[in-house]
Amino acid sequence: MDRILQFNVSLYSYTPQGAEQLYKQAEMIYYRLRLYQILKTKETLSVDELKSELGDNPLKHLLDVEDNAEVRLARHLDYLSHWTLKIAYSNQQPMFFMKCELRWFKTRFNNMSHDQRMEFIKKNNLNLTPATDTEKSNLKLWGQNWYKFNFTEVTLLVKLRLYPMYKGFIFIPEHKLVFWLTEKLQKQLQSSLVHCRKMLPSTCDQLNMLINTFELVQPYSDTTSRSFKLCDLKKNVEHFPLCMKFQYENLEKKHHLKHFSRVQYGLFLKGLGLSLEEALKMWKTEFTKKMSERCFQKEYSYFFKHQYGTVGSKIKYKAQCCDTILEQSVPSGFVHGCPFKHWDASVLSVRLREDDVCDEDVRKILGLKQREQYRAACTTYFQSVCGCKLDDVIDHPVKYYDKSCSSIVDIEDLVLSDED
Ligand code: SF4
């Protein structure tokens, strides 16, 4: 434990040993939840701003550079409260927990001195490979220290294509090492959350009672109040499951979708929070590239208003789940349905390669398709394109979208923030 508590940041690799008095644990939970509340409400914060927001919260000492008794106490509090809340959040909103934790880690790591960062990496037995002089000169890597990583170690950074890549390696400057560590922490938290969820029923009654006395901080979005803007459609398509990406691409290309596609894609966008007004704008913009506005109003606008329950039977239709989509038959010439079930293996395999799914995952997905495990195939696709593990199987296109957005939210924070 002493080794773990040597730094202001931690990868929380080991379960804490020893017992804490209950009132102490309650205090720790309280302080960490206050931290989450701040991280939830303030999208960007400098170290000084975060410190001032934390006020009398002892966790603020982890943003100090010097080492003293208060800092060491804060490290202890941080470690234990992390584990207690991991157990609590493992059963509800694990993605929100992860988002807060990754941001907390990133802020502290970036606030550490060069020597502290290097010492932290060394003490955690993490291997850093510096770029050689030849690599530096060939790739024109000037200035500070550069390190090289295998693509698999920093998948999201590879996806963002911000730094030079060569023969399966990406080269990262020292001040961006946080990308590498955050990805490590993210993977660790994912498996640790699954483990915590499994052991939840066997955790001691006292701890369960304690957790239940606190109202956990929750993320904002829920299915009833979510909103999705048409202007964000293009940039968010990368988070769509393959069935919906295909609808989007067909609408863009052919400026028309047949009935079952309009049902599948229209309800999906409604499920994401696209308003009727914006939905009508989107369909009209595309359809009127091939037909008159009068024809669109006469033949199609009623359909979309009906879909949103504002005319006719006024039924509030929900986005279709995977089982509903999988049950449909898809005659030739139609594009609705689930690619993992309704496409030929050869067509699917070409598309998977276009989406940069590695050979091993392509084989796995085709095997799952053959065994009719379509949702598991979709889950493998998700894991391959998003670069993160899922602890359950995809069963709804909206769920796929939400999980995909959460998987990169921390990296977006890192890219947008330049405080380091
Ligand atoms: S499994 Fe569900 S989310 Fe995935 S492609 Fe098929 S229908 Fe879409």
Coordinates of N, CA and C and ligand atoms in Angstrom, one line a residue, residues 241-244 264 320-323 325-326 337-341 374-379 381 394-398 400, ligand 1:
P241 N -24.6 2.0 -34.8 CA -24.3 0.6 -35.1 C -24.4 0.4 -36.6
L242 N -23.8 -0.7 -37.1 CA -23.7 -0.9 -38.6 C -25.1 -0.8 -39.3
C243 N -26.1 -1.3 -38.6 CA -27.4 -1.3 -39.3 C -27.9 0.1 -39.6
M244 N -27.6 1.0 -38.7 CA -28.0 2.4 -38.8 C -27.0 3.2 -39.7
Q264 N -37.2 1.9 -39.4 CA -36.1 1.5 -38.6 C -35.2 2.7 -38.3
Q320 N -36.8 0.7 -32.5 CA -36.8 -0.8 -32.5 C -35.6 -1.4 -31.8
C321 N -35.8 -2.5 -31.0 CA -34.7 -3.1 -30.4 C -34.1 -4.1 -31.4
C322 N -32.9 -4.7 -31.1 CA -32.3 -5.6 -32.0 C -33.2 -6.8 -32.4
D323 N -33.9 -7.4 -31.4 CA -34.7 -8.6 -31.7 C -35.7 -8.2 -32.7
I325 N -35.6 -5.9 -35.1 CA -34.9 -5.8 -36.4 C -34.5 -7.1 -36.9
L326 N -34.0 -8.0 -36.0 CA -33.5 -9.3 -36.5 C -34.6 -10.2 -37.0
G337 N -32.9 -3.9 -41.7 CA -32.5 -5.2 -41.1 C -31.1 -5.1 -40.4
C338 N -30.6 -6.2 -40.0 CA -29.3 -6.3 -39.3 C -28.3 -6.9 -40.2
P339 N -27.2 -6.1 -40.5 CA -26.1 -6.7 -41.4 C -25.6 -8.0 -40.9
F340 N -25.5 -8.2 -39.6 CA -24.9 -9.4 -39.1 C -25.8 -10.6 -39.4
K341 N -27.1 -10.4 -39.6 CA -27.9 -11.5 -40.0 C -28.3 -11.5 -41.5
Y374 N -26.1 -13.2 -33.7 CA -25.9 -11.9 -34.4 C -25.6 -10.8 -33.4
R375 N -26.2 -10.8 -32.2 CA -26.0 -9.6 -31.3 C -24.5 -9.7 -30.8
A376 N -24.1 -11.0 -30.6 CA -22.7 -11.1 -30.1 C -21.7 -10.7 -31.2
A377 N -22.1 -10.9 -32.5 CA -21.3 -10.5 -33.6 C -21.2 -8.9 -33.6
C378 N -22.3 -8.3 -33.3 CA -22.4 -6.8 -33.3 C -21.5 -6.3 -32.1
T379 N -21.6 -7.0 -31.0 CA -20.8 -6.6 -29.8 C -19.3 -6.7 -30.2
Y381 N -18.0 -6.4 -33.1 CA -17.8 -5.3 -34.0 C -17.6 -4.0 -33.2
I394 N -24.8 -6.3 -26.9 CA -25.6 -5.2 -27.5 C -27.0 -5.8 -27.8
D395 N -28.1 -5.1 -27.3 CA -29.4 -5.6 -27.6 C -30.3 -4.5 -28.1
H396 N -29.7 -3.3 -28.3 CA -30.5 -2.2 -28.8 C -29.6 -1.2 -29.5
P397 N -30.0 -0.7 -30.7 CA -29.1 0.2 -31.5 C -28.9 1.5 -30.7
V398 N -29.8 2.0 -29.9 CA -29.6 3.2 -29.1 C -28.6 2.9 -28.0
Y400 N -26.1 0.8 -28.3 CA -24.8 0.8 -29.0 C -24.3 2.2 -29.1
Ligands
SF4_1 S1 -27.2 -6.4 -33.5 FE1 -28.7 -4.7 -33.3 S2 -27.5 -2.9 -33.2 FE2 -26.2 -4.4 -34.0 S3 -26.4 -4.2 -36.2 FE3 -27.9 -5.7 -35.6 S4 -29.8 -4.7 -35.2 FE4 -28.1 -3.1 -35.3

